[in-house]
């Protein structure tokens, strides 16, 4: 008997729909829930907290990491991934899951080298929890990180400290970026780095900021000999919003039949796709101007999720995939990491 | 010497940017301009009219069809296709272009069988203008059709007539739908049909409603022995928002090398891609719920353009493609027609 | 000892903020909560349900009517009004509160004469609960009514019935309108009426549609000799979005000092202002065109709440007022009812 | 014979509607056009440029200042004010109009003390043009100022200079703020000042940034003995979004009958109302939280225009008023200047 990961992908009919949790799920084995809700994914998106409240009522055991990402633009479909860590027998190495929480970050530390360090240590702890020692075995690190509020900035200032910004929306980007650099540091993708230097990035970090925490919740997905079972994970990096060739290469490595779209017969094997998307800083895609950064009616993160979501959904044959916006230091400028969890060929 | 079509794809830095018209374009040969501008593509999108005003100043010769479609969501890129019909020598059959205008439609006729008929006759006239007799040689029909305004409804009522709706936005859909059925009738895809019967559709119609006309402007793109040159056109039909396999089959027929994305070396051969996109009526994509129809912050047409735009841009390797929203009777429910203009293999 | 109404106006720092319920509130006396949350107030506004979930956890006793209205545009401020019905001594007549629920309405009845009747009977029951026999003593009737979903329409069709519309957003308007006519019928403002006849309306109805119920929750506010205490209620009707003179007349009747804005010293006396707002059907305000109905980026209900909210907030001197959108049959076309709850002069 | 100002307030049925210019207007006397168009008033608002293009075609004489402000939220009505400076006889002092343009501002100067100085000199030139020597006679200064684009920033950097920001939207605020301080300096409201110090502001500045210029266009409105006629101007300052008492005091000074709203009989006397509005930096209005700064679906400038527009439209009795968003250094934080042009009592 070894540890064995199970992943359930559940449709959500509304942000507070937890009806999918009944049947086939062992509440005691659940270690994390990662999901997409149908809000705007920006500052005033309450669908994330609404979902977490319903999930917490349904899964009241403490210590379960819950990361909800808002925004299901286009035909992206609200859903959640329920991650279990149980015991079983089967092939190894297999998908390994580890979680960790960091100490609380004081407001003045947000976006700083201190946050990078604290997250790097947290990622190492989550790797240890997963039994992964080689950073090369890690394929995806999902982090929920804090943001600044007016109250938090004031609290820091009352102690004679100053925060990096007073702009709540901007603080989300700074926190996501510092957290991603923390991942890059722990995974030895960089040796040191400054938030804002866009040449530095992690190929495996996915970070989301939330108002409901002061520390960091971390989920590491990797491959480990200490785990067994049908599930495996691999990853790719998109260099821009339509860089699908590396994603297709990843599908090749996972044994999916060639083609522009996964066929119906193979879809049960594709358990989950998780990706980050962003407009990038240049205002162009391969030399052609786009308008995501100048649209004052729709946030660029909404544009990016819908567009990249279309590119990726077309590859896998459906829209029940996790595409999250705001990819600071997560993949190169304009691009983002993609992780795929699949059943081994011949097992579904 | 035969007739020869030329197509120029020009970037637009703003809706009124016509600077691309200088150099390489013969104003006397221009018969149509089809473009994407960066508005919301809905009722209060003035970027279309702004572009047409600038184009009309730059190309003052009467009779040039100008169809601007609003909405460049995601990394879609504002651009225009300038279609010339000149003379030349070269291979046949080749891309043929025909245009026509219908008589004015009284307001009470909008969305009715009368509109279907008047458009069908207009399409036949445009086919004749292109020298196409076989409907099977037609690959794309772009139509600009009228819409209802409060004033037009009142004018009809003053004559004792009644209009199909008082809702301006709804009238756009009715007009697009009736125009698409007119195309289907002319192309012998259907023998008769009622607006609203979603089982009836054209595989080659692309219709947009505009406030600036009371008749219909029609552009037919097809293949004809009477035309020569490097350019060819083909089409596909997407059955839903991610149905990219038929599009890839179309690329195969046009001789593009296999793969999930057209390589840089082949991109000069892909002159233009034109597609229609919509959310569809079911609220789902392949069984998974999407939220396009319930989003009161972003119109479903904007969602659909961005998402389908991502799927198609990923295939061709850039976002300078024409993706238009609102596909009533244009392809099946939730899907839409796609046309590709390419240079013959070995010619670019 | 007579019945005595108490009204607490509580700020909300987020949709699930119920922290204001501690201190000074008798949970056993609470009969209704009416509030404004910061969503878009349209179909995909989950802040209402999030607030109700938090309220239900905080006030678990069954039978408390909870009506949350989404949309705090401009400087409108999220807040809730907690209505208590206790016992006390003091002046009469005074503010009286009554509540009722109707039987469930089958989907095919939505927007029909049957809904008008069922609501009229419910309003009469709520009046009886409040001890009000004279319809002239009623100043405000708040109703939460059902809407149609795809599932509900299908259920009706499975029984061979048909629903008034398949459009969820439109069903909200039909339900609000029929409910308002039910109020008008019970209050003897009309003797009969058809949904859609804009000449028929109630001067005292405020109706909101919600997905979470199939029946109607009704709160009646009026003046009654059977109630005592400091609180009184009066109402006005705005004929259009800026018709503030009748509201000022109402303030005059309530004894507020003359002026364009209530002074700081008098603000404790103004307990609550509740109003309905809408764009109206004409597209104009006093002959000048507005653009609320043509804006495809912002719903007209959001425009109307912000604009009318500005006019009313300027009168009372702050933005913690209840302004709800969608005023079908609630006041004349483009206008809406306004109710003011105040402390008697000399009592605060 | 003295100089005489005339002001025409013309409805616009669309951004390019200049049909109101026919009849009663002397094209040779027009010195400025100030208007509201129905775009979003933010970065991608092309209705301003579309209007200016139509106006320039209709009024081709060079030197006419054209300032279009986007955003007619709520029941604000698209319109333009056409300002003429002719000759006539009548009472003095009267409304005086002066215009000026500054030299071009290099990109690195935007938001700096240099911009403050250059604008101050321009305002003095416009005052001289109007024949006003006493800054106390100036009641409103409308300025159109430049903004930064990626290209302009790059051009500065190529010369070894750096711009204040790379964020286009942010550059609009910096330019508006520096221009407002320039007005304050010229009008001797401040003696020196730094952009960003919110304690410094002008009670009479109204500034809008536009992409179409590199210098500043300035219109000064004041009272002068050198001008004659029926028109007068006065101003007020709102301390926050609902501070209408000073506006009412201004109406009192202009002789309007007391009341919460100007009656129909007096409306011909109220020629124009021009105001600035903003959300302010505190996130509250008189102690109550608002949500304008956290709404990721609607820009805070749109919220502020609609809400303040409602407060002011309710005072004057219609929505054909000029309310512009983004009031950096224009009035105190959260407030803004208001100017009213009226006919002398007894003259309309």
mmCIF file of N, CA, C and O in Angstrom, chain C residues 9 12-14 38 72-78 242 244-245 248 259-261 264 285-286 288-292 295 298 302-303 306-307 309-311 313-314 317-318 320, chain D residues 9 12-14 38 72-78 242 244-245 248 259-261 264 285-286 288-292 295 298 302-303 306-307 309-311 313-314 317-318 320:
data_model
loop_
_atom_site.group_PDB
_atom_site.id
_atom_site.type_symbol
_atom_site.label_atom_id
_atom_site.label_comp_id
_atom_site.label_asym_id
_atom_site.label_seq_id
_atom_site.Cartn_x
_atom_site.Cartn_y
_atom_site.Cartn_z
ATOM 1 N N UNK C 9 -30.990 50.227 10.833
ATOM 2 C CA UNK C 9 -30.298 50.358 9.531
ATOM 3 C C UNK C 9 -28.829 50.044 9.757
ATOM 4 O O UNK C 9 -28.130 50.784 10.460
ATOM 5 N N UNK C 12 -23.185 47.261 5.755
ATOM 6 C CA UNK C 12 -22.619 45.952 5.422
ATOM 7 C C UNK C 12 -21.275 46.179 4.734
ATOM 8 O O UNK C 12 -21.202 46.849 3.716
ATOM 9 N N UNK C 13 -20.236 45.569 5.288
ATOM 10 C CA UNK C 13 -18.909 45.742 4.688
ATOM 11 C C UNK C 13 -18.679 44.768 3.536
ATOM 12 O O UNK C 13 -17.721 44.911 2.782
ATOM 13 N N UNK C 14 -19.566 43.793 3.393
ATOM 14 C CA UNK C 14 -19.533 42.828 2.285
ATOM 15 C C UNK C 14 -20.885 42.139 2.283
ATOM 16 O O UNK C 14 -21.653 42.280 3.246
ATOM 17 N N UNK C 38 -24.010 44.582 -3.077
ATOM 18 C CA UNK C 38 -23.208 45.272 -4.071
ATOM 19 C C UNK C 38 -22.970 44.484 -5.362
ATOM 20 O O UNK C 38 -21.935 44.668 -6.003
ATOM 21 N N UNK C 72 -25.560 48.738 -5.932
ATOM 22 C CA UNK C 72 -25.325 49.975 -5.171
ATOM 23 C C UNK C 72 -24.472 50.887 -6.036
ATOM 24 O O UNK C 72 -23.343 51.223 -5.688
ATOM 25 N N UNK C 73 -25.016 51.300 -7.164
ATOM 26 C CA UNK C 73 -24.287 52.136 -8.103
ATOM 27 C C UNK C 73 -24.027 53.522 -7.510
ATOM 28 O O UNK C 73 -24.744 53.983 -6.623
ATOM 29 N N UNK C 74 -23.053 54.210 -8.087
ATOM 30 C CA UNK C 74 -22.712 55.527 -7.577
ATOM 31 C C UNK C 74 -22.289 55.415 -6.119
ATOM 32 O O UNK C 74 -21.573 54.497 -5.730
ATOM 33 N N UNK C 75 -22.725 56.368 -5.291
ATOM 34 C CA UNK C 75 -22.366 56.345 -3.872
ATOM 35 C C UNK C 75 -23.469 55.750 -3.009
ATOM 36 O O UNK C 75 -23.521 56.006 -1.805
ATOM 37 N N UNK C 76 -24.334 54.936 -3.618
ATOM 38 C CA UNK C 76 -25.261 54.155 -2.785
ATOM 39 C C UNK C 76 -24.437 53.211 -1.922
ATOM 40 O O UNK C 76 -23.387 52.731 -2.342
ATOM 41 N N UNK C 77 -24.920 52.948 -0.725
ATOM 42 C CA UNK C 77 -24.119 52.215 0.254
ATOM 43 C C UNK C 77 -24.799 50.910 0.658
ATOM 44 O O UNK C 77 -25.980 50.910 1.027
ATOM 45 N N UNK C 78 -24.073 49.784 0.579
ATOM 46 C CA UNK C 78 -24.665 48.497 0.981
ATOM 47 C C UNK C 78 -25.114 48.536 2.438
ATOM 48 O O UNK C 78 -24.347 48.948 3.324
ATOM 49 N N UNK C 242 -36.215 62.252 -12.094
ATOM 50 C CA UNK C 242 -35.787 63.424 -11.319
ATOM 51 C C UNK C 242 -36.958 64.153 -10.681
ATOM 52 O O UNK C 242 -36.843 65.317 -10.295
ATOM 53 N N UNK C 244 -38.363 65.011 -7.933
ATOM 54 C CA UNK C 244 -38.093 65.014 -6.500
ATOM 55 C C UNK C 244 -39.055 65.893 -5.704
ATOM 56 O O UNK C 244 -39.085 65.831 -4.481
ATOM 57 N N UNK C 245 -39.845 66.697 -6.372
ATOM 58 C CA UNK C 245 -40.749 67.582 -5.628
ATOM 59 C C UNK C 245 -41.732 66.794 -4.751
ATOM 60 O O UNK C 245 -41.905 67.119 -3.564
ATOM 61 N N UNK C 248 -39.903 65.719 -1.681
ATOM 62 C CA UNK C 248 -39.726 66.831 -0.742
ATOM 63 C C UNK C 248 -41.036 67.133 -0.007
ATOM 64 O O UNK C 248 -41.039 67.407 1.198
ATOM 65 N N UNK C 259 -35.540 73.013 2.731
ATOM 66 C CA UNK C 259 -34.179 73.067 2.196
ATOM 67 C C UNK C 259 -33.991 72.005 1.136
ATOM 68 O O UNK C 259 -34.798 71.089 0.990
ATOM 69 N N UNK C 260 -32.905 72.139 0.363
ATOM 70 C CA UNK C 260 -32.661 71.157 -0.689
ATOM 71 C C UNK C 260 -32.071 69.877 -0.137
ATOM 72 O O UNK C 260 -32.051 68.855 -0.807
ATOM 73 N N UNK C 261 -31.574 69.916 1.091
ATOM 74 C CA UNK C 261 -30.962 68.722 1.687
ATOM 75 C C UNK C 261 -31.222 68.699 3.193
ATOM 76 O O UNK C 261 -31.106 69.747 3.853
ATOM 77 N N UNK C 264 -27.588 67.840 9.015
ATOM 78 C CA UNK C 264 -27.010 66.779 9.842
ATOM 79 C C UNK C 264 -27.800 66.547 11.121
ATOM 80 O O UNK C 264 -27.951 65.430 11.595
ATOM 81 N N UNK C 285 -35.991 61.743 -21.079
ATOM 82 C CA UNK C 285 -36.406 62.324 -19.791
ATOM 83 C C UNK C 285 -36.754 63.782 -20.067
ATOM 84 O O UNK C 285 -35.892 64.567 -20.465
ATOM 85 N N UNK C 286 -38.009 64.088 -19.911
ATOM 86 C CA UNK C 286 -38.509 65.450 -20.168
ATOM 87 C C UNK C 286 -38.049 65.970 -21.536
ATOM 88 O O UNK C 286 -37.594 67.118 -21.674
ATOM 89 N N UNK C 288 -35.541 65.107 -23.411
ATOM 90 C CA UNK C 288 -34.142 64.954 -23.795
ATOM 91 C C UNK C 288 -33.782 63.468 -23.836
ATOM 92 O O UNK C 288 -34.035 62.734 -22.871
ATOM 93 N N UNK C 289 -33.158 63.070 -24.914
ATOM 94 C CA UNK C 289 -32.747 61.677 -25.095
ATOM 95 C C UNK C 289 -31.759 61.243 -24.018
ATOM 96 O O UNK C 289 -30.818 61.965 -23.707
ATOM 97 N N UNK C 290 -31.967 60.081 -23.418
ATOM 98 C CA UNK C 290 -30.906 59.475 -22.620
ATOM 99 C C UNK C 290 -30.453 58.200 -23.323
ATOM 100 O O UNK C 290 -31.061 57.776 -24.309
ATOM 101 N N UNK C 291 -29.400 57.577 -22.807
ATOM 102 C CA UNK C 291 -28.803 56.446 -23.517
ATOM 103 C C UNK C 291 -28.853 55.155 -22.695
ATOM 104 O O UNK C 291 -28.182 54.178 -23.040
ATOM 105 N N UNK C 292 -29.668 55.143 -21.660
ATOM 106 C CA UNK C 292 -29.709 53.961 -20.796
ATOM 107 C C UNK C 292 -30.152 52.703 -21.535
ATOM 108 O O UNK C 292 -29.658 51.618 -21.260
ATOM 109 N N UNK C 295 -27.304 51.208 -24.049
ATOM 110 C CA UNK C 295 -25.959 50.913 -23.571
ATOM 111 C C UNK C 295 -25.795 49.405 -23.396
ATOM 112 O O UNK C 295 -26.348 48.810 -22.471
ATOM 113 N N UNK C 298 -23.594 48.483 -19.919
ATOM 114 C CA UNK C 298 -24.165 48.597 -18.574
ATOM 115 C C UNK C 298 -25.672 48.471 -18.689
ATOM 116 O O UNK C 298 -26.305 49.179 -19.469
ATOM 117 N N UNK C 302 -28.894 49.336 -13.845
ATOM 118 C CA UNK C 302 -27.751 49.891 -13.112
ATOM 119 C C UNK C 302 -27.692 51.406 -13.319
ATOM 120 O O UNK C 302 -27.457 52.170 -12.381
ATOM 121 N N UNK C 303 -27.868 51.840 -14.562
ATOM 122 C CA UNK C 303 -27.896 53.278 -14.831
ATOM 123 C C UNK C 303 -28.963 53.971 -13.977
ATOM 124 O O UNK C 303 -28.706 55.011 -13.368
ATOM 125 N N UNK C 306 -28.190 54.264 -10.166
ATOM 126 C CA UNK C 306 -27.171 55.255 -9.844
ATOM 127 C C UNK C 306 -27.678 56.678 -9.982
ATOM 128 O O UNK C 306 -27.419 57.537 -9.124
ATOM 129 N N UNK C 307 -28.408 56.929 -11.045
ATOM 130 C CA UNK C 307 -28.873 58.290 -11.338
ATOM 131 C C UNK C 307 -29.953 58.725 -10.357
ATOM 132 O O UNK C 307 -29.861 59.804 -9.734
ATOM 133 N N UNK C 309 -30.523 57.306 -7.567
ATOM 134 C CA UNK C 309 -29.862 57.281 -6.267
ATOM 135 C C UNK C 309 -29.175 58.594 -5.965
ATOM 136 O O UNK C 309 -29.214 59.082 -4.829
ATOM 137 N N UNK C 310 -28.539 59.192 -6.958
ATOM 138 C CA UNK C 310 -27.899 60.488 -6.763
ATOM 139 C C UNK C 310 -28.906 61.570 -6.416
ATOM 140 O O UNK C 310 -28.674 62.402 -5.527
ATOM 141 N N UNK C 311 -30.026 61.557 -7.136
ATOM 142 C CA UNK C 311 -31.056 62.574 -6.872
ATOM 143 C C UNK C 311 -31.599 62.447 -5.452
ATOM 144 O O UNK C 311 -31.780 63.454 -4.748
ATOM 145 N N UNK C 313 -30.198 60.668 -2.776
ATOM 146 C CA UNK C 313 -29.157 60.805 -1.750
ATOM 147 C C UNK C 313 -28.862 62.276 -1.494
ATOM 148 O O UNK C 313 -28.600 62.683 -0.353
ATOM 149 N N UNK C 314 -28.894 63.086 -2.548
ATOM 150 C CA UNK C 314 -28.657 64.517 -2.372
ATOM 151 C C UNK C 314 -29.746 65.148 -1.498
ATOM 152 O O UNK C 314 -29.493 66.114 -0.774
ATOM 153 N N UNK C 317 -29.024 63.529 2.207
ATOM 154 C CA UNK C 317 -27.709 63.832 2.757
ATOM 155 C C UNK C 317 -26.780 62.649 2.933
ATOM 156 O O UNK C 317 -25.712 62.769 3.526
ATOM 157 N N UNK C 318 -27.143 61.490 2.385
ATOM 158 C CA UNK C 318 -26.224 60.349 2.403
ATOM 159 C C UNK C 318 -26.710 59.291 1.424
ATOM 160 O O UNK C 318 -27.822 59.409 0.882
ATOM 161 N N UNK C 320 -26.921 55.873 2.105
ATOM 162 C CA UNK C 320 -27.374 54.610 2.699
ATOM 163 C C UNK C 320 -28.890 54.506 2.563
ATOM 164 O O UNK C 320 -29.630 54.470 3.550
ATOM 165 N N UNK D 9 -27.179 75.490 -26.915
ATOM 166 C CA UNK D 9 -27.143 74.117 -26.377
ATOM 167 C C UNK D 9 -27.916 73.222 -27.326
ATOM 168 O O UNK D 9 -29.130 73.388 -27.500
ATOM 169 N N UNK D 12 -27.717 66.065 -29.409
ATOM 170 C CA UNK D 12 -27.023 65.224 -30.386
ATOM 171 C C UNK D 12 -27.686 63.851 -30.395
ATOM 172 O O UNK D 12 -27.757 63.192 -29.370
ATOM 173 N N UNK D 13 -28.118 63.421 -31.566
ATOM 174 C CA UNK D 13 -28.781 62.110 -31.656
ATOM 175 C C UNK D 13 -27.773 60.976 -31.788
ATOM 176 O O UNK D 13 -28.127 59.809 -31.663
ATOM 177 N N UNK D 14 -26.518 61.327 -32.034
ATOM 178 C CA UNK D 14 -25.422 60.361 -32.106
ATOM 179 C C UNK D 14 -24.140 61.173 -32.041
ATOM 180 O O UNK D 14 -24.171 62.395 -32.170
ATOM 181 N N UNK D 38 -21.702 59.910 -25.961
ATOM 182 C CA UNK D 38 -22.241 58.757 -25.247
ATOM 183 C C UNK D 38 -21.301 57.559 -25.178
ATOM 184 O O UNK D 38 -21.779 56.414 -25.131
ATOM 185 N N UNK D 72 -22.413 59.629 -20.745
ATOM 186 C CA UNK D 72 -23.723 60.199 -20.400
ATOM 187 C C UNK D 72 -24.506 59.155 -19.620
ATOM 188 O O UNK D 72 -25.548 58.682 -20.059
ATOM 189 N N UNK D 73 -23.978 58.804 -18.457
ATOM 190 C CA UNK D 73 -24.598 57.766 -17.641
ATOM 191 C C UNK D 73 -25.945 58.249 -17.097
ATOM 192 O O UNK D 73 -26.211 59.443 -16.988
ATOM 193 N N UNK D 74 -26.753 57.288 -16.688
ATOM 194 C CA UNK D 74 -28.077 57.628 -16.183
ATOM 195 C C UNK D 74 -28.862 58.354 -17.257
ATOM 196 O O UNK D 74 -28.825 57.976 -18.426
ATOM 197 N N UNK D 75 -29.583 59.401 -16.861
ATOM 198 C CA UNK D 75 -30.379 60.154 -17.831
ATOM 199 C C UNK D 75 -29.676 61.424 -18.286
ATOM 200 O O UNK D 75 -30.316 62.366 -18.766
ATOM 201 N N UNK D 76 -28.356 61.457 -18.172
ATOM 202 C CA UNK D 76 -27.608 62.551 -18.805
ATOM 203 C C UNK D 76 -27.818 62.449 -20.309
ATOM 204 O O UNK D 76 -27.940 61.357 -20.854
ATOM 205 N N UNK D 77 -27.840 63.574 -20.971
ATOM 206 C CA UNK D 77 -28.235 63.600 -22.377
ATOM 207 C C UNK D 77 -27.109 64.135 -23.261
ATOM 208 O O UNK D 77 -26.557 65.210 -22.986
ATOM 209 N N UNK D 78 -26.742 63.396 -24.312
ATOM 210 C CA UNK D 78 -25.680 63.866 -25.212
ATOM 211 C C UNK D 78 -26.043 65.218 -25.831
ATOM 212 O O UNK D 78 -27.149 65.393 -26.337
ATOM 213 N N UNK D 242 -22.666 64.770 -3.203
ATOM 214 C CA UNK D 242 -24.051 65.207 -2.990
ATOM 215 C C UNK D 242 -24.115 66.595 -2.362
ATOM 216 O O UNK D 242 -25.144 66.983 -1.807
ATOM 217 N N UNK D 244 -25.009 69.656 -2.719
ATOM 218 C CA UNK D 244 -25.776 70.486 -3.642
ATOM 219 C C UNK D 244 -26.119 71.859 -3.074
ATOM 220 O O UNK D 244 -26.574 72.736 -3.816
ATOM 221 N N UNK D 245 -25.908 72.059 -1.796
ATOM 222 C CA UNK D 245 -26.284 73.353 -1.211
ATOM 223 C C UNK D 245 -25.523 74.513 -1.867
ATOM 224 O O UNK D 245 -26.139 75.539 -2.223
ATOM 225 N N UNK D 248 -27.163 75.270 -5.126
ATOM 226 C CA UNK D 248 -28.422 76.001 -4.946
ATOM 227 C C UNK D 248 -28.149 77.468 -4.601
ATOM 228 O O UNK D 248 -28.833 78.370 -5.105
ATOM 229 N N UNK D 259 -36.593 76.649 -4.247
ATOM 230 C CA UNK D 259 -37.216 75.345 -4.469
ATOM 231 C C UNK D 259 -36.173 74.282 -4.707
ATOM 232 O O UNK D 259 -35.010 74.588 -4.951
ATOM 233 N N UNK D 260 -36.599 73.013 -4.623
ATOM 234 C CA UNK D 260 -35.636 71.939 -4.828
ATOM 235 C C UNK D 260 -35.341 71.714 -6.309
ATOM 236 O O UNK D 260 -34.368 71.055 -6.649
ATOM 237 N N UNK D 261 -36.185 72.256 -7.177
ATOM 238 C CA UNK D 261 -35.985 72.056 -8.613
ATOM 239 C C UNK D 261 -36.448 73.286 -9.376
ATOM 240 O O UNK D 261 -37.491 73.866 -9.053
ATOM 241 N N UNK D 264 -40.446 74.798 -14.813
ATOM 242 C CA UNK D 264 -40.421 74.823 -16.271
ATOM 243 C C UNK D 264 -40.311 76.239 -16.830
ATOM 244 O O UNK D 264 -39.660 76.472 -17.843
ATOM 245 N N UNK D 285 -18.733 58.138 1.425
ATOM 246 C CA UNK D 285 -19.420 59.422 1.285
ATOM 247 C C UNK D 285 -20.088 59.719 2.618
ATOM 248 O O UNK D 285 -20.978 58.971 3.040
ATOM 249 N N UNK D 286 -19.607 60.732 3.268
ATOM 250 C CA UNK D 286 -20.144 61.113 4.586
ATOM 251 C C UNK D 286 -20.203 59.919 5.550
ATOM 252 O O UNK D 286 -21.194 59.718 6.254
ATOM 253 N N UNK D 288 -20.335 56.726 4.950
ATOM 254 C CA UNK D 288 -20.903 55.471 4.474
ATOM 255 C C UNK D 288 -20.095 54.955 3.293
ATOM 256 O O UNK D 288 -19.837 55.688 2.339
ATOM 257 N N UNK D 289 -19.749 53.689 3.355
ATOM 258 C CA UNK D 289 -18.975 53.049 2.294
ATOM 259 C C UNK D 289 -19.719 53.069 0.966
ATOM 260 O O UNK D 289 -20.904 52.765 0.909
ATOM 261 N N UNK D 290 -19.026 53.437 -0.105
ATOM 262 C CA UNK D 290 -19.589 53.176 -1.430
ATOM 263 C C UNK D 290 -18.697 52.167 -2.132
ATOM 264 O O UNK D 290 -17.628 51.812 -1.624
ATOM 265 N N UNK D 291 -19.125 51.704 -3.298
ATOM 266 C CA UNK D 291 -18.417 50.600 -3.950
ATOM 267 C C UNK D 291 -17.840 51.005 -5.306
ATOM 268 O O UNK D 291 -17.429 50.147 -6.087
ATOM 269 N N UNK D 292 -17.778 52.304 -5.570
ATOM 270 C CA UNK D 292 -17.304 52.753 -6.885
ATOM 271 C C UNK D 292 -15.871 52.319 -7.169
ATOM 272 O O UNK D 292 -15.524 52.012 -8.306
ATOM 273 N N UNK D 295 -15.511 48.331 -7.985
ATOM 274 C CA UNK D 295 -16.320 47.711 -9.034
ATOM 275 C C UNK D 295 -15.454 47.474 -10.270
ATOM 276 O O UNK D 295 -15.099 48.416 -10.981
ATOM 277 N N UNK D 298 -17.583 48.293 -13.816
ATOM 278 C CA UNK D 298 -17.883 49.655 -14.258
ATOM 279 C C UNK D 298 -16.840 50.587 -13.649
ATOM 280 O O UNK D 298 -16.621 50.577 -12.445
ATOM 281 N N UNK D 302 -17.527 56.380 -14.453
ATOM 282 C CA UNK D 302 -18.892 56.206 -14.939
ATOM 283 C C UNK D 302 -19.881 56.269 -13.772
ATOM 284 O O UNK D 302 -20.936 56.897 -13.856
ATOM 285 N N UNK D 303 -19.556 55.573 -12.697
ATOM 286 C CA UNK D 303 -20.412 55.647 -11.504
ATOM 287 C C UNK D 303 -20.601 57.095 -11.057
ATOM 288 O O UNK D 303 -21.712 57.533 -10.769
ATOM 289 N N UNK D 306 -22.849 59.325 -13.322
ATOM 290 C CA UNK D 306 -24.265 59.001 -13.219
ATOM 291 C C UNK D 306 -24.880 59.503 -11.919
ATOM 292 O O UNK D 306 -25.972 60.077 -11.913
ATOM 293 N N UNK D 307 -24.158 59.291 -10.842
ATOM 294 C CA UNK D 307 -24.700 59.626 -9.515
ATOM 295 C C UNK D 307 -24.755 61.138 -9.309
ATOM 296 O O UNK D 307 -25.796 61.696 -8.944
ATOM 297 N N UNK D 309 -24.611 63.262 -11.653
ATOM 298 C CA UNK D 309 -25.532 63.726 -12.691
ATOM 299 C C UNK D 309 -26.971 63.700 -12.208
ATOM 300 O O UNK D 309 -27.747 64.620 -12.491
ATOM 301 N N UNK D 310 -27.335 62.646 -11.466
ATOM 302 C CA UNK D 310 -28.694 62.575 -10.934
ATOM 303 C C UNK D 310 -28.974 63.693 -9.941
ATOM 304 O O UNK D 310 -30.042 64.313 -9.964
ATOM 305 N N UNK D 311 -27.990 63.958 -9.085
ATOM 306 C CA UNK D 311 -28.170 65.018 -8.086
ATOM 307 C C UNK D 311 -28.350 66.377 -8.759
ATOM 308 O O UNK D 311 -29.217 67.168 -8.369
ATOM 309 N N UNK D 313 -29.093 67.010 -12.132
ATOM 310 C CA UNK D 313 -30.246 67.046 -13.038
ATOM 311 C C UNK D 313 -31.535 67.277 -12.260
ATOM 312 O O UNK D 313 -32.434 67.978 -12.731
ATOM 313 N N UNK D 314 -31.608 66.688 -11.066
ATOM 314 C CA UNK D 314 -32.809 66.894 -10.250
ATOM 315 C C UNK D 314 -32.954 68.362 -9.848
ATOM 316 O O UNK D 314 -34.072 68.864 -9.681
ATOM 317 N N UNK D 317 -33.819 70.230 -13.397
ATOM 318 C CA UNK D 317 -35.041 69.780 -14.043
ATOM 319 C C UNK D 317 -34.862 69.078 -15.366
ATOM 320 O O UNK D 317 -35.840 68.800 -16.062
ATOM 321 N N UNK D 318 -33.625 68.737 -15.737
ATOM 322 C CA UNK D 318 -33.407 67.925 -16.945
ATOM 323 C C UNK D 318 -31.983 67.395 -16.936
ATOM 324 O O UNK D 318 -31.166 67.783 -16.086
ATOM 325 N N UNK D 320 -29.823 67.449 -19.654
ATOM 326 C CA UNK D 320 -28.946 67.965 -20.711
ATOM 327 C C UNK D 320 -27.909 68.898 -20.084
ATOM 328 O O UNK D 320 -27.871 70.099 -20.358
#
